[in-house]
Coordinates of C-alpha atoms and ligand atoms in Angstrom, one line a residue:
Chain A
X211 CA -5.3 -28.8 -45.6
X212 CA -5.2 -32.1 -47.9
X213 CA -2.9 -30.4 -50.2
X214 CA -0.3 -29.8 -48.3
X215 CA 0.0 -33.5 -48.2
X216 CA 0.4 -33.5 -51.7
X217 CA 2.7 -30.9 -51.5
X218 CA 4.8 -33.1 -50.1
X219 CA 5.5 -35.7 -52.7
X220 CA 8.4 -34.1 -54.2
X221 CA 10.0 -35.0 -50.7
X222 CA 9.5 -38.7 -51.4
X223 CA 9.8 -39.0 -55.1
X224 CA 12.8 -36.9 -55.6
X225 CA 14.0 -36.3 -52.5
X226 CA 17.4 -35.9 -53.6
X227 CA 16.6 -32.6 -56.0
X228 CA 15.1 -31.3 -53.1
X229 CA 17.8 -31.7 -50.6
X230 CA 20.7 -30.2 -53.3
X231 CA 17.6 -27.4 -54.3
X232 CA 17.8 -26.5 -50.7
X233 CA 21.5 -26.4 -50.2
X234 CA 21.5 -24.6 -53.9
X235 CA 19.3 -21.9 -52.6
X236 CA 21.4 -21.5 -49.1
X237 CA 24.4 -21.0 -50.8
X238 CA 22.9 -18.5 -53.4
X239 CA 21.2 -17.1 -50.7
X240 CA 24.0 -16.9 -48.7
X241 CA 26.3 -15.3 -51.2
X242 CA 23.5 -12.7 -52.3
X243 CA 23.5 -11.6 -48.7
X244 CA 26.9 -11.0 -48.6
X245 CA 27.6 -9.1 -51.9
X246 CA 24.9 -7.1 -50.5
X247 CA 26.4 -6.6 -47.6
X248 CA 29.2 -5.5 -48.6
X249 CA 27.9 -3.2 -51.3
X250 CA 26.4 -1.6 -48.4
X251 CA 29.5 -1.8 -45.9
X252 CA 31.4 0.0 -48.5
X253 CA 29.3 2.7 -48.7
X254 CA 30.4 5.0 -45.3
X255 CA 33.8 3.8 -46.3
X256 CA 33.4 5.5 -50.0
X257 CA 31.7 8.4 -48.5
X258 CA 34.3 9.4 -46.0
X259 CA 37.4 9.0 -49.1
X260 CA 35.2 11.1 -51.0
X261 CA 34.9 13.9 -48.2
X262 CA 36.8 13.2 -45.5
X263 CA 40.0 15.3 -46.8
X264 CA 43.3 16.5 -45.2
X265 CA 44.4 19.4 -46.8
X266 CA 48.1 20.3 -46.1
X267 CA 50.2 23.4 -46.3
X268 CA 53.4 23.6 -46.5
X269 CA 55.1 26.5 -45.0
X270 CA 58.2 28.2 -46.5
X271 CA 61.5 27.6 -44.1
X272 CA 62.4 31.3 -44.0
X273 CA 59.3 32.4 -42.8
X274 CA 59.9 34.3 -39.1
X275 CA 58.0 33.3 -36.3
X276 CA 55.9 36.6 -36.1
X277 CA 55.2 36.0 -39.8
X278 CA 53.8 32.3 -38.9
X279 CA 51.5 33.5 -36.8
X280 CA 50.2 36.0 -39.4
X281 CA 50.3 33.3 -42.1
X282 CA 48.5 30.4 -39.7
X283 CA 45.6 33.2 -39.2
X284 CA 44.9 33.9 -42.3
X285 CA 44.8 30.5 -43.1
X286 CA 42.1 30.1 -40.4
X287 CA 40.2 32.8 -41.6
X288 CA 39.9 31.7 -45.0
X289 CA 38.6 28.7 -44.0
X290 CA 35.7 30.1 -42.6
X291 CA 34.2 29.5 -39.1
X292 CA 33.6 25.7 -39.8
X293 CA 33.9 23.8 -36.4
X294 CA 34.5 20.5 -37.6
X295 CA 37.9 20.9 -39.3
X296 CA 40.5 20.2 -37.5
X297 CA 43.9 22.4 -37.8
X298 CA 47.0 21.3 -37.1
X299 CA 50.3 23.1 -37.0
X300 CA 53.5 20.5 -37.2
X301 CA 56.6 22.9 -36.5
X302 CA 60.0 21.9 -37.4
X303 CA 60.6 20.2 -33.7
X304 CA 57.3 18.4 -33.9
X305 CA 57.9 16.8 -37.1
X306 CA 61.8 15.8 -35.8
X307 CA 59.9 14.4 -32.7
X308 CA 57.3 12.3 -34.6
X309 CA 60.2 10.9 -37.1
X310 CA 62.2 9.9 -34.4
X311 CA 59.5 7.8 -33.0
X312 CA 58.4 6.3 -36.7
X313 CA 62.0 6.2 -37.7
X314 CA 64.1 5.6 -34.7
X315 CA 66.9 4.2 -36.9
X316 CA 67.5 7.8 -38.3
X317 CA 67.9 9.3 -34.5
X318 CA 71.9 9.2 -35.0
X319 CA 71.6 11.3 -38.0
X320 CA 69.4 13.4 -37.1
X321 CA 71.6 14.5 -34.2
X322 CA 74.8 14.6 -36.4
X323 CA 72.5 17.4 -38.5
X324 CA 72.0 19.1 -34.9
X325 CA 70.4 22.8 -35.7
X326 CA 70.6 22.5 -38.8
X327 CA 68.3 20.0 -38.8
X328 CA 65.7 22.3 -38.0
X329 CA 66.1 24.4 -41.1
X330 CA 65.9 21.6 -44.0
X331 CA 62.8 19.8 -42.2
X332 CA 59.1 21.2 -43.3
X333 CA 56.5 23.0 -41.6
X334 CA 53.5 22.8 -42.3
X335 CA 50.0 22.8 -41.7
X336 CA 47.4 20.0 -41.9
X337 CA 43.5 20.8 -42.0
X338 CA 41.5 17.8 -41.9
X339 CA 38.0 17.6 -42.4
X340 CA 35.0 17.2 -44.2
X341 CA 35.4 19.0 -48.0
X342 CA 32.8 19.3 -50.6
X343 CA 34.5 18.7 -53.9
X344 CA 34.0 22.1 -54.9
X345 CA 34.6 23.7 -51.5
X346 CA 38.0 21.8 -51.5
X347 CA 39.4 23.6 -55.1
X348 CA 38.5 27.0 -53.2
X349 CA 40.1 26.2 -50.2
X350 CA 43.6 24.6 -51.7
X351 CA 42.9 28.5 -54.3
X352 CA 42.8 30.6 -51.5
X353 CA 45.4 29.1 -49.1
X354 CA 47.8 28.8 -51.8
X355 CA 47.6 32.5 -52.3
X356 CA 48.2 33.8 -48.8
X357 CA 52.1 34.8 -48.8
X358 CA 54.5 32.2 -46.5
X359 CA 52.6 29.1 -47.5
X360 CA 54.8 27.2 -50.4
X361 CA 52.7 24.6 -51.4
X362 CA 49.0 22.9 -50.9
X363 CA 48.5 19.2 -50.9
X364 CA 45.3 17.2 -50.5
X365 CA 44.5 13.4 -49.9
X366 CA 42.3 14.0 -52.9
X367 CA 44.6 12.4 -55.1
X368 CA 45.8 9.4 -53.1
X369 CA 41.6 8.5 -52.3
X370 CA 40.7 8.9 -55.9
X371 CA 43.1 5.6 -56.4
X372 CA 41.5 3.8 -53.7
X373 CA 37.6 5.4 -54.6
X374 CA 37.5 4.0 -57.7
X375 CA 39.1 0.6 -56.7
X376 CA 35.9 0.2 -54.0
X377 CA 33.4 2.1 -56.2
X378 CA 34.5 -0.9 -58.5
X379 CA 33.9 -3.5 -56.4
X380 CA 30.2 -2.2 -55.2
X381 CA 29.4 -2.3 -58.8
X382 CA 30.6 -5.9 -59.0
X383 CA 28.6 -6.6 -56.1
X384 CA 25.4 -5.9 -57.3
X385 CA 25.5 -7.0 -60.8
X386 CA 26.6 -10.6 -58.9
X387 CA 23.8 -9.8 -56.2
X388 CA 21.5 -9.6 -59.7
X389 CA 22.9 -12.9 -61.2
X390 CA 22.9 -14.6 -58.2
X391 CA 18.8 -13.7 -57.7
X392 CA 18.0 -14.4 -61.4
X393 CA 19.9 -17.6 -61.2
X394 CA 18.4 -18.7 -57.4
X395 CA 14.9 -18.0 -59.3
X396 CA 15.2 -19.5 -62.3
X397 CA 16.7 -22.6 -60.1
X398 CA 13.7 -22.8 -57.9
X399 CA 11.4 -22.2 -61.0
X400 CA 12.8 -25.2 -62.6
X401 CA 12.4 -27.9 -60.0
X402 CA 8.9 -26.3 -59.8
X403 CA 8.3 -27.3 -63.2
X404 CA 9.8 -30.6 -61.9
X405 CA 7.7 -31.0 -59.0
X406 CA 4.5 -29.9 -60.7
X407 CA 4.8 -33.4 -63.2
X408 CA 5.3 -35.4 -60.1
X409 CA 1.4 -34.4 -59.1
X410 CA -0.1 -34.4 -62.4
X411 CA -2.4 -37.1 -62.1
X412 CA -3.6 -35.5 -59.0
X413 CA -3.8 -32.1 -60.9
X414 CA -5.8 -34.0 -63.8
X415 CA -8.0 -35.4 -61.4
X416 CA -9.0 -32.2 -58.9
X417 CA -9.8 -30.5 -62.1
X418 CA -12.0 -32.6 -62.8
X419 CA -14.0 -32.4 -59.9
X420 CA -14.1 -28.6 -60.0
X421 CA -10.9 -27.6 -58.5
X422 CA -10.0 -23.8 -59.4
X423 CA -6.9 -22.7 -60.5
X424 CA -5.8 -21.6 -57.4
X425 CA -6.3 -24.6 -56.0
X426 CA -4.7 -26.5 -58.4
X427 CA -1.3 -24.3 -58.2
X428 CA -1.1 -24.7 -53.7
X429 CA 0.6 -28.0 -53.7
X430 CA 3.3 -26.6 -56.1
X431 CA 3.5 -23.1 -53.8
X432 CA 3.5 -25.3 -50.9
X433 CA 6.5 -27.3 -52.0
X434 CA 8.3 -24.3 -53.4
X435 CA 7.4 -22.9 -50.4
X436 CA 9.3 -25.1 -48.4
X437 CA 12.5 -25.7 -50.4
X438 CA 12.7 -21.6 -50.6
X439 CA 12.3 -21.4 -46.3
X440 CA 14.7 -24.2 -45.4
X441 CA 16.8 -22.7 -48.1
X442 CA 16.6 -19.2 -46.5
X443 CA 16.7 -20.6 -42.9
X444 CA 20.2 -22.2 -43.8
X445 CA 21.5 -18.9 -44.9
X446 CA 20.2 -16.8 -42.8
X447 CA 21.6 -18.7 -39.8
X448 CA 24.7 -19.0 -41.3
X449 CA 25.2 -15.1 -41.7
X450 CA 24.1 -15.1 -37.8
X451 CA 26.7 -17.6 -36.8
X452 CA 29.1 -16.3 -39.4
X453 CA 28.5 -12.5 -40.4
X454 CA 30.7 -10.8 -37.0
X455 CA 33.9 -12.7 -38.2
X456 CA 33.1 -11.7 -41.7
X457 CA 33.1 -7.9 -40.6
X458 CA 36.4 -8.5 -38.3
X459 CA 38.3 -9.8 -41.6
X460 CA 37.2 -7.3 -43.7
X461 CA 38.0 -4.8 -41.2
X462 CA 41.5 -6.3 -40.8
X463 CA 42.2 -5.9 -44.7
X464 CA 43.1 -2.4 -45.0
X465 CA 42.7 0.7 -42.9
X466 CA 40.0 2.4 -45.1
X467 CA 37.8 -0.4 -44.0
X468 CA 37.7 0.9 -40.3
X469 CA 34.2 1.7 -40.9
X470 CA 32.6 -1.5 -42.3
X471 CA 29.5 -2.0 -40.1
X472 CA 28.5 -5.8 -38.9
X473 CA 26.2 -7.8 -40.1
X474 CA 22.9 -6.8 -39.0
X475 CA 20.3 -9.8 -38.4
X476 CA 18.1 -7.8 -39.9
X477 CA 19.9 -9.4 -43.1
X478 CA 19.4 -13.0 -42.0
X479 CA 15.2 -12.6 -41.6
X480 CA 15.8 -10.6 -45.1
X481 CA 17.6 -13.9 -46.5
X482 CA 14.6 -16.0 -45.3
X483 CA 11.7 -14.2 -46.1
X484 CA 13.5 -13.6 -49.8
X485 CA 13.9 -17.1 -49.7
X486 CA 10.1 -18.0 -48.8
X487 CA 9.2 -15.6 -51.6
X488 CA 11.2 -16.8 -53.9
X489 CA 9.9 -20.4 -53.5
X490 CA 6.4 -19.4 -53.5
X491 CA 6.5 -16.9 -57.1
X492 CA 8.3 -20.0 -57.8
X493 CA 5.7 -22.7 -57.0
X494 CA 3.5 -20.3 -58.7
X495 CA 4.4 -19.6 -61.9
X496 CA 6.1 -23.0 -62.5
X497 CA 3.2 -25.2 -62.0
X498 CA 2.2 -26.0 -65.3
X499 CA -0.5 -29.1 -64.6
X500 CA -3.4 -26.8 -64.1
X501 CA -3.4 -25.9 -67.9
X502 CA -4.4 -29.1 -68.9
X503 CA -7.8 -29.6 -69.7
Chain B
X271 CA -24.8 -26.8 -54.8
X272 CA -25.2 -25.1 -58.2
X273 CA -28.8 -24.9 -58.9
X274 CA -29.2 -24.9 -63.2
X275 CA -32.9 -24.2 -62.7
X276 CA -33.7 -26.8 -65.7
X277 CA -36.9 -28.5 -64.3
X278 CA -38.0 -31.0 -67.0
X279 CA -35.3 -30.4 -69.5
X280 CA -32.4 -32.5 -70.7
X281 CA -29.7 -32.9 -68.2
X282 CA -27.4 -35.2 -70.4
X283 CA -28.0 -34.4 -73.6
X284 CA -25.8 -35.8 -77.1
X285 CA -26.2 -34.6 -80.7
X286 CA -24.2 -36.9 -83.0
X287 CA -21.5 -37.3 -80.9
X288 CA -18.8 -38.8 -82.5
X289 CA -15.0 -39.8 -81.5
X290 CA -11.6 -40.5 -82.9
X291 CA -8.4 -40.6 -82.0
X292 CA -5.4 -39.8 -84.3
X293 CA -5.5 -42.2 -87.0
X294 CA -8.0 -44.7 -86.1
X295 CA -11.9 -45.6 -86.5
X296 CA -14.2 -43.9 -84.9
X297 CA -14.7 -45.4 -81.4
X298 CA -18.4 -43.5 -80.9
X299 CA -20.2 -42.9 -84.0
X300 CA -23.1 -40.2 -84.1
X301 CA -24.4 -41.0 -80.7
X302 CA -27.8 -39.6 -79.6
X303 CA -28.7 -39.4 -76.4
X304 CA -31.1 -37.5 -73.8
X305 CA -31.4 -37.8 -69.9
X306 CA -33.4 -36.2 -67.7
X307 CA -32.9 -35.5 -63.9
X308 CA -33.4 -38.8 -62.0
X309 CA -33.0 -41.1 -64.9
X310 CA -31.0 -44.4 -65.0
X311 CA -28.9 -45.7 -68.0
X312 CA -27.2 -48.7 -68.3
X313 CA -24.2 -48.6 -71.2
X314 CA -24.1 -51.9 -72.1
X315 CA -21.3 -53.5 -74.9
X316 CA -18.5 -55.7 -75.3
X317 CA -14.5 -54.7 -74.4
X318 CA -13.8 -52.2 -76.2
X319 CA -17.2 -51.2 -77.9
X320 CA -16.2 -47.2 -76.4
X321 CA -18.5 -47.5 -73.2
X322 CA -15.6 -45.5 -71.5
X323 CA -14.7 -43.3 -73.9
X324 CA -18.2 -42.3 -73.6
X325 CA -18.4 -42.1 -69.8
X326 CA -15.4 -39.9 -69.9
X327 CA -16.7 -37.9 -72.4
X328 CA -20.1 -37.0 -70.1
X329 CA -17.2 -36.3 -67.1
X330 CA -16.5 -33.9 -69.2
X331 CA -12.5 -35.5 -69.4
X332 CA -12.3 -34.8 -73.3
X333 CA -14.6 -33.5 -75.9
X334 CA -16.0 -35.0 -78.5
X335 CA -14.1 -35.3 -82.4
X336 CA -17.4 -33.8 -83.6
X337 CA -21.1 -33.3 -82.2
X338 CA -22.2 -31.8 -79.3
X339 CA -22.7 -32.3 -75.7
X340 CA -24.4 -30.4 -72.6
X341 CA -24.6 -30.8 -69.4
X342 CA -27.5 -28.8 -67.7
X343 CA -28.3 -26.8 -71.2
X344 CA -24.9 -25.9 -71.3
X345 CA -22.4 -26.4 -74.6
X346 CA -19.7 -27.9 -73.3
X347 CA -17.6 -26.7 -76.2
X348 CA -18.5 -23.3 -75.4
X349 CA -19.1 -22.8 -71.7
X350 CA -17.4 -20.7 -69.6
X351 CA -14.4 -21.8 -67.2
X352 CA -16.5 -20.6 -64.2
X353 CA -19.6 -22.9 -65.2
X354 CA -17.7 -25.4 -66.5
X355 CA -16.6 -25.9 -62.8
X356 CA -19.6 -25.6 -61.4
X357 CA -20.8 -28.2 -63.8
X358 CA -18.1 -30.3 -62.6
X359 CA -18.3 -29.7 -58.8
X360 CA -22.7 -31.7 -59.2
X361 CA -20.7 -34.4 -61.0
X362 CA -19.7 -37.6 -59.4
X363 CA -17.6 -40.0 -61.7
X364 CA -16.3 -43.1 -60.8
X365 CA -13.6 -43.6 -63.5
X366 CA -12.9 -47.5 -65.0
X367 CA -9.3 -46.8 -63.5
X368 CA -10.2 -45.6 -59.9
X369 CA -7.4 -43.1 -60.1
X370 CA -7.0 -42.5 -55.8
X371 CA -4.5 -40.5 -54.6
X372 CA -1.9 -42.9 -53.2
X373 CA -0.3 -40.3 -51.0
X374 CA -3.5 -39.5 -48.7
X375 CA -5.8 -41.8 -47.0
X376 CA -8.9 -43.4 -47.9
X377 CA -11.3 -40.8 -45.8
X378 CA -8.8 -38.1 -47.4
X379 CA -9.2 -39.3 -51.0
X380 CA -12.7 -38.8 -50.3
X381 CA -13.1 -36.2 -48.2
X382 CA -10.8 -33.6 -50.7
X383 CA -13.3 -34.5 -53.7
X384 CA -16.1 -33.8 -51.0
X385 CA -14.5 -30.2 -50.2
X386 CA -14.1 -29.2 -53.7
X387 CA -17.7 -30.0 -54.9
X388 CA -19.1 -27.7 -51.6
X389 CA -17.9 -25.4 -48.7
X390 CA -13.9 -25.7 -48.1
X391 CA -14.0 -27.5 -44.8
X392 CA -15.8 -30.5 -44.0
X393 CA -18.9 -30.3 -42.8
X394 CA -20.1 -32.1 -39.9
X395 CA -23.1 -34.0 -41.6
X396 CA -20.7 -34.3 -44.8
X397 CA -17.7 -36.3 -42.4
X398 CA -20.9 -38.5 -41.0
X399 CA -22.1 -39.2 -44.6
X400 CA -18.5 -40.2 -45.8
X401 CA -17.9 -42.4 -42.5
X402 CA -21.6 -44.1 -43.1
X403 CA -20.9 -45.0 -46.6
X404 CA -17.6 -46.4 -45.5
X405 CA -19.2 -48.6 -43.5
X406 CA -21.5 -49.7 -45.4
X407 CA -19.0 -50.7 -48.0
X408 CA -16.9 -52.4 -45.6
X409 CA -14.0 -49.7 -45.1
X410 CA -14.8 -48.4 -41.9
X411 CA -11.7 -50.0 -40.7
X412 CA -9.5 -48.7 -43.3
X413 CA -10.4 -45.3 -43.2
X414 CA -7.0 -43.7 -42.1
X415 CA -4.9 -46.5 -44.4
X416 CA -2.9 -45.3 -47.2
X417 CA -5.2 -45.3 -50.1
X418 CA -2.1 -46.9 -51.9
X419 CA -2.4 -49.9 -49.8
X420 CA -5.7 -51.0 -50.6
X421 CA -7.0 -54.2 -52.7
X422 CA -8.0 -53.3 -56.3
X423 CA -11.9 -54.1 -54.9
X424 CA -11.8 -51.8 -52.1
X425 CA -10.1 -49.0 -54.0
X426 CA -12.8 -49.4 -56.3
X427 CA -15.3 -49.5 -53.6
X428 CA -13.3 -46.4 -52.1
X429 CA -14.1 -44.6 -55.7
X430 CA -17.4 -45.2 -55.5
X431 CA -18.0 -43.4 -52.2
X432 CA -15.7 -40.4 -53.3
X433 CA -18.2 -39.9 -56.3
X434 CA -21.3 -40.6 -54.0
X435 CA -20.3 -38.4 -50.7
X436 CA -20.4 -35.2 -52.6
X437 CA -24.1 -36.1 -53.2
X438 CA -23.8 -35.8 -57.2
X439 CA -26.8 -34.0 -59.7
X440 CA -24.9 -36.9 -62.4
X441 CA -23.7 -39.7 -61.2
X442 CA -21.6 -41.7 -63.8
X443 CA -19.9 -44.7 -62.9
X444 CA -17.6 -46.8 -65.1
X445 CA -17.9 -50.8 -64.5
X446 CA -18.5 -49.8 -60.7
X447 CA -18.6 -53.7 -59.4
X448 CA -15.8 -55.1 -62.0
X449 CA -13.8 -56.2 -59.3
X450 CA -16.2 -56.6 -56.6
X451 CA -17.5 -59.8 -55.2
X452 CA -21.8 -60.7 -55.6
X453 CA -22.4 -59.0 -52.1
X454 CA -20.8 -55.8 -52.5
X455 CA -22.0 -55.8 -56.2
X456 CA -25.6 -55.5 -54.9
X457 CA -24.9 -53.4 -52.0
X458 CA -22.9 -50.8 -54.5
X459 CA -26.2 -51.3 -57.0
X460 CA -28.3 -50.6 -54.1
X461 CA -26.7 -47.0 -53.3
X462 CA -26.9 -46.2 -56.9
X463 CA -30.5 -46.8 -56.5
X464 CA -31.1 -44.9 -53.6
X465 CA -29.0 -42.0 -55.1
X466 CA -31.2 -42.5 -58.1
X467 CA -34.5 -42.4 -56.3
X468 CA -32.8 -38.8 -54.7
X469 CA -33.2 -37.5 -58.3
X470 CA -29.6 -38.0 -59.0
X471 CA -29.3 -38.5 -63.3
X472 CA -27.3 -41.8 -63.0
X473 CA -25.3 -43.5 -65.7
X474 CA -23.4 -47.4 -65.0
X475 CA -21.5 -48.9 -68.0
X476 CA -21.3 -52.7 -67.1
X477 CA -20.5 -55.7 -69.1
X478 CA -22.3 -57.4 -66.5
X479 CA -25.8 -58.7 -67.6
X480 CA -27.0 -60.2 -64.5
X481 CA -27.2 -56.7 -63.1
X482 CA -29.1 -55.3 -66.0
X483 CA -31.2 -58.7 -65.4
X484 CA -31.7 -58.4 -61.7
X485 CA -32.2 -54.4 -61.2
X486 CA -34.3 -53.3 -64.4
X487 CA -33.3 -49.9 -65.7
X488 CA -33.2 -49.0 -69.5
X489 CA -30.3 -49.5 -71.0
X490 CA -28.4 -48.5 -74.5
X491 CA -26.4 -51.2 -75.9
X492 CA -22.9 -50.0 -77.8
X493 CA -21.4 -51.9 -80.7
X494 CA -18.2 -50.6 -82.8
X495 CA -19.2 -47.4 -81.7
X496 CA -22.9 -47.0 -82.5
X497 CA -25.9 -47.0 -79.9
X498 CA -28.7 -48.7 -79.8
X499 CA -32.0 -49.1 -77.5
X500 CA -31.4 -52.6 -75.8
X501 CA -34.2 -51.9 -73.2
X502 CA -36.7 -49.1 -73.7
X503 CA -38.0 -46.0 -71.4
X504 CA -35.4 -43.8 -72.9
X505 CA -34.8 -41.1 -75.5
X506 CA -32.1 -42.1 -78.0
Ligands
ATP228 N1 -6.9 -42.4 -75.3 C1 -7.0 -43.8 -76.7 N2 -6.2 -43.1 -77.7 C2 -6.2 -44.3 -78.3 N3 -7.2 -45.2 -78.7 C3 -8.1 -44.9 -77.5 C4 -7.8 -44.4 -76.7 N4 -8.7 -44.5 -75.7 C5 -9.5 -45.7 -76.0 N5 -9.1 -46.1 -77.2 C6 -9.4 -47.1 -77.9 O1 -11.3 -46.8 -78.0 C7 -11.8 -47.9 -78.1 C8 -12.9 -48.2 -76.9 O2 -12.4 -48.0 -76.0 P1 -13.2 -47.9 -74.6 O3 -12.0 -47.8 -73.8 O4 -14.1 -46.6 -74.5 O5 -13.8 -49.6 -74.2 P2 -14.7 -49.9 -73.4 O6 -16.0 -50.4 -74.2 O7 -14.2 -49.5 -72.2 O8 -13.9 -51.5 -73.1 P3 -14.1 -52.4 -71.5 O9 -15.1 -52.9 -71.7 O10 -12.8 -52.9 -72.0 O11 -13.4 -51.2 -70.4 C9 -10.3 -49.2 -77.9 O12 -10.5 -49.9 -78.9 C10 -9.3 -48.2 -77.6 O13 -8.0 -48.9 -78.0
MG229 MG1 -14.3 -49.2 -70.4

C-alpha cells in the first residue's frame, strides 16, 4: 500500500535518528540477549552447586584393616540403595600417591618419613552424589555416628560461597534485562513520537478523507517495525556469529562454569522477533497525529 | 458509498454559523445556508472575506465557534466518529493550499484518496477513471512523477482529480482555478458541471467574476463574514 511509502519518510527527513536508533536497538537487544543468556546459562551451574555434594568421612588412623571394612559397610548401608552415589575409599597409600603426583616437590620429605608417613596421612571415604539439603544433614549425622569415623565434611560450606555469588549474578542479570527492555521500548517510543510529527500533515489529510484511526496508525507502525526489525536482525546476527565464543570464554573463567551451554539460535530468533514486536508496539502507541481533529 | 437516505432533504445546512479565532473579529457572522442534493453554489467575495474558512467548515476540517452545521442531516458537533468517517468519505475537497503528499506520485496521491472513500483495493473502474481524469487535465504524462515535482497549476489540477475521482456526493472546491490558464479553467468548470449533472452537490469558492458570468449558477457573496444572495435560486 501507499502508506508503506509514507513509513519511509522518516528515513528521508531524519535518517540520522533512524540509523542511530537502529544501532541503539541492536546494542540494547544484544545486551538484553546476553544477560538473559547469562541468567539461563548459570541455572544448571547453580543447581549443580546446590545439589551435587561430596561427603568426606575421615576414618580414624588407629582403625584396623578388619574394622575398616566393617565401618565401610556401615557407611554403605546408611546411605541406602541409591545407585547414583559414588563411593570412593582413599586409603593412606592412595593418598600418598596422589600427593606425589600433585606435589612432586614433597617426594623427598615423604621418602624420609618412610613407613611412618602412612600413620600420619588421613584415610577417608569420599561420597559424591546428588543430595537434597535434608538428605545431606541426615546422611552426615548417621555417618558421624558410625564407630571408626572420626569426622565428616561436606562441600556444602564451600559451595555456599560460590552459590551466593552466582545467585547474585543471576539477579543482577535479570534486573539489567528488565532495565534494558524498558529503555529499549522508551527509546523506540520517543523515536516514533518524533516520526509521527514528520507525517502530521499527511495524517490530517487522510483523516479528512475518512481514514480510520487504524489506517492513520499504519505509517507509524511500519516505521517502528522497520527500525525494530533492523535492530533485531543485527543483534541476532551478532549472537549467531559470536555466541559460541562467548560461551567458551565464560567456561574458561572458572571450573564451576563448565556446564555453561552455548547460545542457542532460538535466542537470536527471539531477538529478531522481539525487536519487531517492540518496534510495532512503539509505533502503534507513539503515533499521536491521528488524534488531531 | 454510504446512503444517507435524505431524498429531498438538505445535504448541507448551516444555521447561524459564526467563526472567530482567538481575539479576532468574526471571520464568519451568522451564516445561513441550505443546499439540496444536486445544488450548485458559488461563494464569491474579496480576499480575506472568509470564503476558505466557510469551505473548511463544510469540509469538516474545523467546527464553527457557534451555530450548527449539518451534513446529510447529521449535526457535525454531535455526530458519532463512525458516521463522521462515513460523511468524510462522501466528500471531495479541493483545498486552496492544495496539500498533495510530496512522497507519493501523482497517481498514488489520487489513488489513496479514492481507496479511502471506497474499497481498500483499487478497482479496475476506479483506476480507469483516475487515468481518464488525469488525461483530460493534461496530466497523463505526469502520473508517475513525484507530486513534489509539479508546478503550482499542475498540483492544483491533481488536487481536483483527487477530489473528483472518489465520485463524491458533495464537492467543495476552494479557488480551484486560481492558478490555471483559461483553457484549463473551462475544462475544470466543465468537469464540475458534469459531476453536478450527475447529482453531486457542488460548492465552488472563487473571486473570478468571469466564471460566474459565463457558467450561470446561483452565487452567494461573502463580505466581512456576512453572507448575502448575489444571484437567487438558493435559500439563504
Ligand atoms: N487559522 C486562522 N487563524 C487566525 N485567523 C485566520 C485563520 N484562518 C483564517 N483567518 C483569518 O480569517 C479571515 C478570512 O480568511 P479566509 O482564508 O477565509 O479568506 P478568503 O476569503 O478565503 O480569502 P482569499 O480570497 O484570499 O483566499 C482572514 O482575515 C484570515 O486572516
Ligand atoms: Mg481563500
